[in-house]
């Protein structure tokens, strides 16, 4: 495969995606064969652009919160003061992953009501795990000679953390964030079963009215967003990985 | 150094003690509702239990929290967590019958935040003890069996019958087991299909390098399609197959229902199986392969005699990921009429009847949790066996 081909495909995907969410009407003839009985072809109970932006906002808030908490926890359990939490935190992460997102979502509803909040909670909890796991891997597999050298140079614990350990773990932590974002983008659609305004609304409307065009447009926008964000974050990861001399995974 | 008279605190114990103090003294233990969908009224531990039992539970909680708080021997901590959890499990049932007015069949009693927080705190203590005990895989499965048996005994004995979640169950006991078996069939069936197709595909990808990137990329992209959309998108092609391929409809293939759910779960399952097969086979030491070739083994003999056994733990890890993920994802099948425990979750969300949501969510979480523990144990056993064999 030619080296420029993937970049070109990605650029085309960006252009099509932006055109679709801003001017869905242009694509009406393409989706028309998927509908029956003159059903609407393009989702008509809200603009696709607004829903896409709300979807991205939900994922962004949840991921930022999950990153802060997960990295802080990983730092805590890798310090001498928190070392006794390390084995337990590992088992908790393992247990946490067995909770299906639908269950988390539905169980959060009685506590916080319908809408965006239960979705944020489910995405936050689900996003925590991959980031925490990768941050732990990053912080516990640092090259020993580098850490020793920093200690020998008289750096304090805080200086070592900020100047050596975190930058060296950055590519691996980014890998966790990438996984978490891709999972969250898809999981956020389930949030619409509890009335969160995400692209899931379009898919569910399609399921309820048996409108394949709705399901396809909702699903494809989410998939395109996931592919693009995955690629973007992979590129950042490779860049920081090259700078730090460590490749993630 | 500081040994002896000084009282030493356990760091995790501080967290556990803080959670249980809040849960026991400030949070509601049970919720009372006049019928299944009205907002509930909170009841504290002392209000929820008979006058002799309430203080007893308080005492057990305080004593167990103190044992957690101080640096105490592991055996004592294990005992404290088990006693506290057992007391909570038994007494929430007592609270159910105590709070239900005599002869009233509409009133609903459910565990409230205080109860769940106490369960969380002491499960944390138990998990910490079990982690520190560093149990063998067999012992971990043993603990799981004992816990499952205890819960089963409580269910059969009827001590939880006055709780709202079981009242939801009694109203739909038949459909509960029908949906449950559909759920398990979906999760296990799609896993079996993914292993049957995924293993050979993974071996092929390992042998034919040109194929590898392409296949893995396609499977990666499938993972990015949101589950509810993939379920929905399969309705049309399967509906077409059902009406155009002779015999397909007779096999139960239909546009909506179990068939699209099965195919969607199968598609999601392929990536972990194929990717882990490729990674596992790539990790087989070159020396092992060379030795096998030197002994004059054919490709097929090498695959089944050397490569496959050595890659087995990694492949099993992929299967574990798939099984836990499928048990969770199968809940979404309910959205397209595919059945499973999701039926109760979505019905409950629709009726704002949270105990109905729990009736669907609790078995799902329990199944996923048990599957994870059992498969983790199997993986560890096969990996240690492999180490012994290759040593």
PDB file of N, CA, C and O in Angstrom, chain B residues 160-227:
ATOM      1  N   UNK B 160     -35.324 -13.808  51.817  1.00  0.00           N
ATOM      2  CA  UNK B 160     -35.362 -12.526  51.102  1.00  0.00           C
ATOM      3  C   UNK B 160     -36.717 -12.291  50.427  1.00  0.00           C
ATOM      4  O   UNK B 160     -36.879 -11.335  49.685  1.00  0.00           O
ATOM      5  N   UNK B 161     -37.676 -13.189  50.624  1.00  0.00           N
ATOM      6  CA  UNK B 161     -38.920 -13.128  49.859  1.00  0.00           C
ATOM      7  C   UNK B 161     -39.702 -11.835  50.026  1.00  0.00           C
ATOM      8  O   UNK B 161     -40.504 -11.481  49.180  1.00  0.00           O
ATOM      9  N   UNK B 162     -39.495 -11.127  51.148  1.00  0.00           N
ATOM     10  CA  UNK B 162     -40.270  -9.903  51.356  1.00  0.00           C
ATOM     11  C   UNK B 162     -39.612  -8.698  50.695  1.00  0.00           C
ATOM     12  O   UNK B 162     -40.124  -7.591  50.786  1.00  0.00           O
ATOM     13  N   UNK B 163     -38.457  -8.907  50.022  1.00  0.00           N
ATOM     14  CA  UNK B 163     -37.796  -7.781  49.356  1.00  0.00           C
ATOM     15  C   UNK B 163     -38.393  -7.549  47.975  1.00  0.00           C
ATOM     16  O   UNK B 163     -38.819  -8.493  47.304  1.00  0.00           O
ATOM     17  N   UNK B 164     -38.362  -6.277  47.566  1.00  0.00           N
ATOM     18  CA  UNK B 164     -39.027  -5.894  46.330  1.00  0.00           C
ATOM     19  C   UNK B 164     -38.499  -6.632  45.112  1.00  0.00           C
ATOM     20  O   UNK B 164     -39.268  -7.050  44.242  1.00  0.00           O
ATOM     21  N   UNK B 165     -37.170  -6.837  45.044  1.00  0.00           N
ATOM     22  CA  UNK B 165     -36.602  -7.459  43.838  1.00  0.00           C
ATOM     23  C   UNK B 165     -37.151  -8.875  43.675  1.00  0.00           C
ATOM     24  O   UNK B 165     -37.439  -9.324  42.563  1.00  0.00           O
ATOM     25  N   UNK B 166     -37.361  -9.595  44.793  1.00  0.00           N
ATOM     26  CA  UNK B 166     -37.904 -10.950  44.682  1.00  0.00           C
ATOM     27  C   UNK B 166     -39.391 -10.931  44.381  1.00  0.00           C
ATOM     28  O   UNK B 166     -39.921 -11.846  43.754  1.00  0.00           O
ATOM     29  N   UNK B 167     -40.088  -9.868  44.812  1.00  0.00           N
ATOM     30  CA  UNK B 167     -41.505  -9.766  44.436  1.00  0.00           C
ATOM     31  C   UNK B 167     -41.616  -9.568  42.925  1.00  0.00           C
ATOM     32  O   UNK B 167     -42.512 -10.135  42.284  1.00  0.00           O
ATOM     33  N   UNK B 168     -40.678  -8.774  42.353  1.00  0.00           N
ATOM     34  CA  UNK B 168     -40.656  -8.638  40.891  1.00  0.00           C
ATOM     35  C   UNK B 168     -40.395 -10.000  40.259  1.00  0.00           C
ATOM     36  O   UNK B 168     -40.980 -10.352  39.239  1.00  0.00           O
ATOM     37  N   UNK B 169     -39.501 -10.780  40.894  1.00  0.00           N
ATOM     38  CA  UNK B 169     -39.179 -12.099  40.351  1.00  0.00           C
ATOM     39  C   UNK B 169     -40.401 -13.010  40.372  1.00  0.00           C
ATOM     40  O   UNK B 169     -40.725 -13.672  39.380  1.00  0.00           O
ATOM     41  N   UNK B 170     -41.123 -13.051  41.522  1.00  0.00           N
ATOM     42  CA  UNK B 170     -42.269 -13.960  41.625  1.00  0.00           C
ATOM     43  C   UNK B 170     -43.350 -13.608  40.612  1.00  0.00           C
ATOM     44  O   UNK B 170     -44.094 -14.474  40.164  1.00  0.00           O
ATOM     45  N   UNK B 171     -43.439 -12.299  40.233  1.00  0.00           N
ATOM     46  CA  UNK B 171     -44.436 -11.914  39.240  1.00  0.00           C
ATOM     47  C   UNK B 171     -44.097 -12.426  37.854  1.00  0.00           C
ATOM     48  O   UNK B 171     -44.948 -12.432  36.971  1.00  0.00           O
ATOM     49  N   UNK B 172     -42.822 -12.779  37.623  1.00  0.00           N
ATOM     50  CA  UNK B 172     -42.426 -13.216  36.280  1.00  0.00           C
ATOM     51  C   UNK B 172     -41.377 -14.312  36.359  1.00  0.00           C
ATOM     52  O   UNK B 172     -40.396 -14.294  35.624  1.00  0.00           O
ATOM     53  N   UNK B 173     -41.607 -15.277  37.255  1.00  0.00           N
ATOM     54  CA  UNK B 173     -40.602 -16.328  37.465  1.00  0.00           C
ATOM     55  C   UNK B 173     -40.334 -17.116  36.184  1.00  0.00           C
ATOM     56  O   UNK B 173     -39.185 -17.394  35.847  1.00  0.00           O
ATOM     57  N   UNK B 174     -41.395 -17.460  35.430  1.00  0.00           N
ATOM     58  CA  UNK B 174     -41.199 -18.259  34.221  1.00  0.00           C
ATOM     59  C   UNK B 174     -40.354 -17.521  33.208  1.00  0.00           C
ATOM     60  O   UNK B 174     -39.405 -18.061  32.648  1.00  0.00           O
ATOM     61  N   UNK B 175     -40.747 -16.235  32.959  1.00  0.00           N
ATOM     62  CA  UNK B 175     -40.002 -15.515  31.925  1.00  0.00           C
ATOM     63  C   UNK B 175     -38.577 -15.226  32.400  1.00  0.00           C
ATOM     64  O   UNK B 175     -37.664 -15.138  31.591  1.00  0.00           O
ATOM     65  N   UNK B 176     -38.364 -15.135  33.726  1.00  0.00           N
ATOM     66  CA  UNK B 176     -37.003 -14.902  34.226  1.00  0.00           C
ATOM     67  C   UNK B 176     -36.076 -16.019  33.766  1.00  0.00           C
ATOM     68  O   UNK B 176     -35.004 -15.771  33.210  1.00  0.00           O
ATOM     69  N   UNK B 177     -36.493 -17.278  33.957  1.00  0.00           N
ATOM     70  CA  UNK B 177     -35.617 -18.390  33.573  1.00  0.00           C
ATOM     71  C   UNK B 177     -35.524 -18.524  32.063  1.00  0.00           C
ATOM     72  O   UNK B 177     -34.463 -18.884  31.532  1.00  0.00           O
ATOM     73  N   UNK B 178     -36.627 -18.223  31.353  1.00  0.00           N
ATOM     74  CA  UNK B 178     -36.575 -18.293  29.892  1.00  0.00           C
ATOM     75  C   UNK B 178     -35.585 -17.261  29.360  1.00  0.00           C
ATOM     76  O   UNK B 178     -34.721 -17.568  28.525  1.00  0.00           O
ATOM     77  N   UNK B 179     -35.693 -15.996  29.855  1.00  0.00           N
ATOM     78  CA  UNK B 179     -34.780 -14.945  29.390  1.00  0.00           C
ATOM     79  C   UNK B 179     -33.359 -15.264  29.829  1.00  0.00           C
ATOM     80  O   UNK B 179     -32.399 -15.006  29.115  1.00  0.00           O
ATOM     81  N   UNK B 180     -33.228 -15.833  31.039  1.00  0.00           N
ATOM     82  CA  UNK B 180     -31.895 -16.183  31.536  1.00  0.00           C
ATOM     83  C   UNK B 180     -31.221 -17.199  30.634  1.00  0.00           C
ATOM     84  O   UNK B 180     -30.049 -17.044  30.277  1.00  0.00           O
ATOM     85  N   UNK B 181     -31.981 -18.227  30.217  1.00  0.00           N
ATOM     86  CA  UNK B 181     -31.325 -19.245  29.383  1.00  0.00           C
ATOM     87  C   UNK B 181     -31.036 -18.673  28.004  1.00  0.00           C
ATOM     88  O   UNK B 181     -30.033 -19.006  27.379  1.00  0.00           O
ATOM     89  N   UNK B 182     -31.900 -17.747  27.529  1.00  0.00           N
ATOM     90  CA  UNK B 182     -31.618 -17.085  26.251  1.00  0.00           C
ATOM     91  C   UNK B 182     -30.323 -16.272  26.353  1.00  0.00           C
ATOM     92  O   UNK B 182     -29.495 -16.263  25.444  1.00  0.00           O
ATOM     93  N   UNK B 183     -30.185 -15.576  27.505  1.00  0.00           N
ATOM     94  CA  UNK B 183     -29.000 -14.745  27.735  1.00  0.00           C
ATOM     95  C   UNK B 183     -27.729 -15.597  27.663  1.00  0.00           C
ATOM     96  O   UNK B 183     -26.775 -15.271  26.959  1.00  0.00           O
ATOM     97  N   UNK B 184     -27.751 -16.726  28.409  1.00  0.00           N
ATOM     98  CA  UNK B 184     -26.568 -17.590  28.452  1.00  0.00           C
ATOM     99  C   UNK B 184     -26.304 -18.208  27.084  1.00  0.00           C
ATOM    100  O   UNK B 184     -25.157 -18.287  26.629  1.00  0.00           O
ATOM    101  N   UNK B 185     -27.400 -18.627  26.397  1.00  0.00           N
ATOM    102  CA  UNK B 185     -27.226 -19.215  25.070  1.00  0.00           C
ATOM    103  C   UNK B 185     -26.596 -18.213  24.116  1.00  0.00           C
ATOM    104  O   UNK B 185     -25.678 -18.542  23.361  1.00  0.00           O
ATOM    105  N   UNK B 186     -27.083 -16.954  24.161  1.00  0.00           N
ATOM    106  CA  UNK B 186     -26.527 -15.916  23.292  1.00  0.00           C
ATOM    107  C   UNK B 186     -25.047 -15.734  23.568  1.00  0.00           C
ATOM    108  O   UNK B 186     -24.219 -15.731  22.649  1.00  0.00           O
ATOM    109  N   UNK B 187     -24.695 -15.573  24.859  1.00  0.00           N
ATOM    110  CA  UNK B 187     -23.310 -15.260  25.215  1.00  0.00           C
ATOM    111  C   UNK B 187     -22.389 -16.431  24.877  1.00  0.00           C
ATOM    112  O   UNK B 187     -21.339 -16.250  24.257  1.00  0.00           O
ATOM    113  N   UNK B 188     -22.796 -17.650  25.274  1.00  0.00           N
ATOM    114  CA  UNK B 188     -21.929 -18.814  25.050  1.00  0.00           C
ATOM    115  C   UNK B 188     -21.930 -19.247  23.583  1.00  0.00           C
ATOM    116  O   UNK B 188     -20.895 -19.610  23.032  1.00  0.00           O
ATOM    117  N   UNK B 189     -23.107 -19.203  22.948  1.00  0.00           N
ATOM    118  CA  UNK B 189     -23.211 -19.622  21.553  1.00  0.00           C
ATOM    119  C   UNK B 189     -22.365 -18.748  20.646  1.00  0.00           C
ATOM    120  O   UNK B 189     -21.625 -19.257  19.792  1.00  0.00           O
ATOM    121  N   UNK B 190     -22.440 -17.411  20.848  1.00  0.00           N
ATOM    122  CA  UNK B 190     -21.653 -16.538  19.981  1.00  0.00           C
ATOM    123  C   UNK B 190     -20.164 -16.719  20.270  1.00  0.00           C
ATOM    124  O   UNK B 190     -19.337 -16.618  19.366  1.00  0.00           O
ATOM    125  N   UNK B 191     -19.813 -17.023  21.518  1.00  0.00           N
ATOM    126  CA  UNK B 191     -18.412 -17.292  21.856  1.00  0.00           C
ATOM    127  C   UNK B 191     -17.945 -18.549  21.125  1.00  0.00           C
ATOM    128  O   UNK B 191     -16.870 -18.562  20.509  1.00  0.00           O
ATOM    129  N   UNK B 192     -18.782 -19.610  21.170  1.00  0.00           N
ATOM    130  CA  UNK B 192     -18.402 -20.859  20.512  1.00  0.00           C
ATOM    131  C   UNK B 192     -18.199 -20.624  19.018  1.00  0.00           C
ATOM    132  O   UNK B 192     -17.198 -21.065  18.442  1.00  0.00           O
ATOM    133  N   UNK B 193     -19.131 -19.887  18.393  1.00  0.00           N
ATOM    134  CA  UNK B 193     -19.002 -19.607  16.967  1.00  0.00           C
ATOM    135  C   UNK B 193     -17.730 -18.817  16.689  1.00  0.00           C
ATOM    136  O   UNK B 193     -17.010 -19.080  15.718  1.00  0.00           O
ATOM    137  N   UNK B 194     -17.427 -17.840  17.575  1.00  0.00           N
ATOM    138  CA  UNK B 194     -16.241 -17.005  17.368  1.00  0.00           C
ATOM    139  C   UNK B 194     -14.973 -17.840  17.502  1.00  0.00           C
ATOM    140  O   UNK B 194     -13.989 -17.598  16.805  1.00  0.00           O
ATOM    141  N   UNK B 195     -14.978 -18.836  18.404  1.00  0.00           N
ATOM    142  CA  UNK B 195     -13.785 -19.673  18.563  1.00  0.00           C
ATOM    143  C   UNK B 195     -13.629 -20.584  17.347  1.00  0.00           C
ATOM    144  O   UNK B 195     -12.531 -20.730  16.802  1.00  0.00           O
ATOM    145  N   UNK B 196     -14.756 -21.157  16.884  1.00  0.00           N
ATOM    146  CA  UNK B 196     -14.689 -22.079  15.742  1.00  0.00           C
ATOM    147  C   UNK B 196     -14.171 -21.365  14.492  1.00  0.00           C
ATOM    148  O   UNK B 196     -13.357 -21.890  13.744  1.00  0.00           O
ATOM    149  N   UNK B 197     -14.633 -20.120  14.270  1.00  0.00           N
ATOM    150  CA  UNK B 197     -14.181 -19.373  13.091  1.00  0.00           C
ATOM    151  C   UNK B 197     -12.870 -18.641  13.389  1.00  0.00           C
ATOM    152  O   UNK B 197     -11.985 -18.540  12.541  1.00  0.00           O
ATOM    153  N   UNK B 198     -12.753 -18.102  14.590  1.00  0.00           N
ATOM    154  CA  UNK B 198     -11.642 -17.203  14.921  1.00  0.00           C
ATOM    155  C   UNK B 198     -10.307 -17.913  15.036  1.00  0.00           C
ATOM    156  O   UNK B 198      -9.283 -17.374  14.611  1.00  0.00           O
ATOM    157  N   UNK B 199     -10.291 -19.118  15.600  1.00  0.00           N
ATOM    158  CA  UNK B 199      -9.021 -19.829  15.762  1.00  0.00           C
ATOM    159  C   UNK B 199      -8.348 -20.117  14.413  1.00  0.00           C
ATOM    160  O   UNK B 199      -7.193 -19.738  14.222  1.00  0.00           O
ATOM    161  N   UNK B 200      -9.070 -20.782  13.477  1.00  0.00           N
ATOM    162  CA  UNK B 200      -8.439 -21.015  12.175  1.00  0.00           C
ATOM    163  C   UNK B 200      -8.037 -19.706  11.486  1.00  0.00           C
ATOM    164  O   UNK B 200      -6.968 -19.619  10.881  1.00  0.00           O
ATOM    165  N   UNK B 201      -8.894 -18.669  11.645  1.00  0.00           N
ATOM    166  CA  UNK B 201      -8.590 -17.383  11.024  1.00  0.00           C
ATOM    167  C   UNK B 201      -7.312 -16.806  11.634  1.00  0.00           C
ATOM    168  O   UNK B 201      -6.448 -16.261  10.929  1.00  0.00           O
ATOM    169  N   UNK B 202      -7.166 -16.943  12.956  1.00  0.00           N
ATOM    170  CA  UNK B 202      -5.964 -16.452  13.632  1.00  0.00           C
ATOM    171  C   UNK B 202      -4.737 -17.216  13.171  1.00  0.00           C
ATOM    172  O   UNK B 202      -3.676 -16.618  12.924  1.00  0.00           O
ATOM    173  N   UNK B 203      -4.855 -18.537  13.028  1.00  0.00           N
ATOM    174  CA  UNK B 203      -3.722 -19.358  12.576  1.00  0.00           C
ATOM    175  C   UNK B 203      -3.330 -18.946  11.151  1.00  0.00           C
ATOM    176  O   UNK B 203      -2.158 -18.759  10.837  1.00  0.00           O
ATOM    177  N   UNK B 204      -4.374 -18.728  10.316  1.00  0.00           N
ATOM    178  CA  UNK B 204      -4.133 -18.290   8.938  1.00  0.00           C
ATOM    179  C   UNK B 204      -3.404 -16.952   8.917  1.00  0.00           C
ATOM    180  O   UNK B 204      -2.436 -16.755   8.170  1.00  0.00           O
ATOM    181  N   UNK B 205      -3.870 -16.011   9.775  1.00  0.00           N
ATOM    182  CA  UNK B 205      -3.245 -14.692   9.832  1.00  0.00           C
ATOM    183  C   UNK B 205      -1.799 -14.807  10.301  1.00  0.00           C
ATOM    184  O   UNK B 205      -0.934 -14.034   9.891  1.00  0.00           O
ATOM    185  N   UNK B 206      -1.538 -15.776  11.194  1.00  0.00           N
ATOM    186  CA  UNK B 206      -0.179 -15.953  11.687  1.00  0.00           C
ATOM    187  C   UNK B 206       0.728 -16.452  10.580  1.00  0.00           C
ATOM    188  O   UNK B 206       1.870 -16.000  10.422  1.00  0.00           O
ATOM    189  N   UNK B 207       0.198 -17.381   9.758  1.00  0.00           N
ATOM    190  CA  UNK B 207       1.023 -18.001   8.719  1.00  0.00           C
ATOM    191  C   UNK B 207       1.171 -17.087   7.499  1.00  0.00           C
ATOM    192  O   UNK B 207       2.224 -17.038   6.880  1.00  0.00           O
ATOM    193  N   UNK B 208       0.088 -16.402   7.143  1.00  0.00           N
ATOM    194  CA  UNK B 208       0.101 -15.563   5.931  1.00  0.00           C
ATOM    195  C   UNK B 208       0.170 -14.103   6.344  1.00  0.00           C
ATOM    196  O   UNK B 208      -0.830 -13.505   6.725  1.00  0.00           O
ATOM    197  N   UNK B 209       1.371 -13.549   6.279  1.00  0.00           N
ATOM    198  CA  UNK B 209       1.565 -12.199   6.808  1.00  0.00           C
ATOM    199  C   UNK B 209       0.735 -11.156   6.066  1.00  0.00           C
ATOM    200  O   UNK B 209       0.268 -10.196   6.660  1.00  0.00           O
ATOM    201  N   UNK B 210       0.524 -11.380   4.742  1.00  0.00           N
ATOM    202  CA  UNK B 210      -0.196 -10.389   3.930  1.00  0.00           C
ATOM    203  C   UNK B 210      -1.621 -10.190   4.440  1.00  0.00           C
ATOM    204  O   UNK B 210      -2.201  -9.131   4.320  1.00  0.00           O
ATOM    205  N   UNK B 211      -2.172 -11.272   5.000  1.00  0.00           N
ATOM    206  CA  UNK B 211      -3.566 -11.247   5.420  1.00  0.00           C
ATOM    207  C   UNK B 211      -3.735 -10.500   6.744  1.00  0.00           C
ATOM    208  O   UNK B 211      -4.776  -9.915   7.021  1.00  0.00           O
ATOM    209  N   UNK B 212      -2.668 -10.536   7.565  1.00  0.00           N
ATOM    210  CA  UNK B 212      -2.794 -10.159   8.981  1.00  0.00           C
ATOM    211  C   UNK B 212      -3.351  -8.744   9.176  1.00  0.00           C
ATOM    212  O   UNK B 212      -4.389  -8.562   9.803  1.00  0.00           O
ATOM    213  N   UNK B 213      -2.672  -7.734   8.600  1.00  0.00           N
ATOM    214  CA  UNK B 213      -3.071  -6.344   8.846  1.00  0.00           C
ATOM    215  C   UNK B 213      -4.500  -6.109   8.366  1.00  0.00           C
ATOM    216  O   UNK B 213      -5.299  -5.489   9.063  1.00  0.00           O
ATOM    217  N   UNK B 214      -4.820  -6.668   7.187  1.00  0.00           N
ATOM    218  CA  UNK B 214      -6.145  -6.443   6.624  1.00  0.00           C
ATOM    219  C   UNK B 214      -7.241  -6.988   7.515  1.00  0.00           C
ATOM    220  O   UNK B 214      -8.177  -6.276   7.894  1.00  0.00           O
ATOM    221  N   UNK B 215      -7.108  -8.261   7.914  1.00  0.00           N
ATOM    222  CA  UNK B 215      -8.141  -8.898   8.743  1.00  0.00           C
ATOM    223  C   UNK B 215      -8.286  -8.162  10.070  1.00  0.00           C
ATOM    224  O   UNK B 215      -9.392  -7.828  10.504  1.00  0.00           O
ATOM    225  N   UNK B 216      -7.151  -7.866  10.722  1.00  0.00           N
ATOM    226  CA  UNK B 216      -7.229  -7.211  12.031  1.00  0.00           C
ATOM    227  C   UNK B 216      -7.830  -5.812  11.915  1.00  0.00           C
ATOM    228  O   UNK B 216      -8.572  -5.373  12.795  1.00  0.00           O
ATOM    229  N   UNK B 217      -7.524  -5.105  10.807  1.00  0.00           N
ATOM    230  CA  UNK B 217      -8.109  -3.768  10.635  1.00  0.00           C
ATOM    231  C   UNK B 217      -9.616  -3.834  10.505  1.00  0.00           C
ATOM    232  O   UNK B 217     -10.339  -3.052  11.117  1.00  0.00           O
ATOM    233  N   UNK B 218     -10.091  -4.785   9.686  1.00  0.00           N
ATOM    234  CA  UNK B 218     -11.542  -4.916   9.501  1.00  0.00           C
ATOM    235  C   UNK B 218     -12.207  -5.226  10.841  1.00  0.00           C
ATOM    236  O   UNK B 218     -13.210  -4.611  11.225  1.00  0.00           O
ATOM    237  N   UNK B 219     -11.613  -6.166  11.602  1.00  0.00           N
ATOM    238  CA  UNK B 219     -12.208  -6.539  12.885  1.00  0.00           C
ATOM    239  C   UNK B 219     -12.171  -5.368  13.865  1.00  0.00           C
ATOM    240  O   UNK B 219     -13.092  -5.174  14.653  1.00  0.00           O
ATOM    241  N   UNK B 220     -11.095  -4.565  13.794  1.00  0.00           N
ATOM    242  CA  UNK B 220     -11.002  -3.373  14.637  1.00  0.00           C
ATOM    243  C   UNK B 220     -12.118  -2.394  14.343  1.00  0.00           C
ATOM    244  O   UNK B 220     -12.686  -1.787  15.243  1.00  0.00           O
ATOM    245  N   UNK B 221     -12.398  -2.217  13.045  1.00  0.00           N
ATOM    246  CA  UNK B 221     -13.433  -1.243  12.655  1.00  0.00           C
ATOM    247  C   UNK B 221     -14.800  -1.711  13.147  1.00  0.00           C
ATOM    248  O   UNK B 221     -15.615  -0.921  13.611  1.00  0.00           O
ATOM    249  N   UNK B 222     -15.045  -3.040  13.081  1.00  0.00           N
ATOM    250  CA  UNK B 222     -16.326  -3.561  13.571  1.00  0.00           C
ATOM    251  C   UNK B 222     -16.520  -3.174  15.040  1.00  0.00           C
ATOM    252  O   UNK B 222     -17.612  -2.810  15.471  1.00  0.00           O
ATOM    253  N   UNK B 223     -15.419  -3.213  15.809  1.00  0.00           N
ATOM    254  CA  UNK B 223     -15.517  -2.877  17.235  1.00  0.00           C
ATOM    255  C   UNK B 223     -15.959  -1.436  17.462  1.00  0.00           C
ATOM    256  O   UNK B 223     -16.494  -1.115  18.516  1.00  0.00           O
ATOM    257  N   UNK B 224     -15.695  -0.553  16.490  1.00  0.00           N
ATOM    258  CA  UNK B 224     -16.041   0.854  16.715  1.00  0.00           C
ATOM    259  C   UNK B 224     -17.516   1.131  16.441  1.00  0.00           C
ATOM    260  O   UNK B 224     -18.019   2.176  16.801  1.00  0.00           O
ATOM    261  N   UNK B 225     -18.208   0.210  15.772  1.00  0.00           N
ATOM    262  CA  UNK B 225     -19.636   0.435  15.522  1.00  0.00           C
ATOM    263  C   UNK B 225     -20.381   0.222  16.837  1.00  0.00           C
ATOM    264  O   UNK B 225     -20.220  -0.821  17.467  1.00  0.00           O
ATOM    265  N   UNK B 226     -21.166   1.206  17.287  1.00  0.00           N
ATOM    266  CA  UNK B 226     -21.861   1.049  18.565  1.00  0.00           C
ATOM    267  C   UNK B 226     -22.754  -0.186  18.534  1.00  0.00           C
ATOM    268  O   UNK B 226     -23.353  -0.497  17.495  1.00  0.00           O
ATOM    269  N   UNK B 227     -22.831  -0.884  19.673  1.00  0.00           N
ATOM    270  CA  UNK B 227     -23.548  -2.157  19.687  1.00  0.00           C
ATOM    271  C   UNK B 227     -24.990  -1.997  19.239  1.00  0.00           C
ATOM    272  O   UNK B 227     -25.496  -2.802  18.460  1.00  0.00           O
TER     273      UNK B 227
END
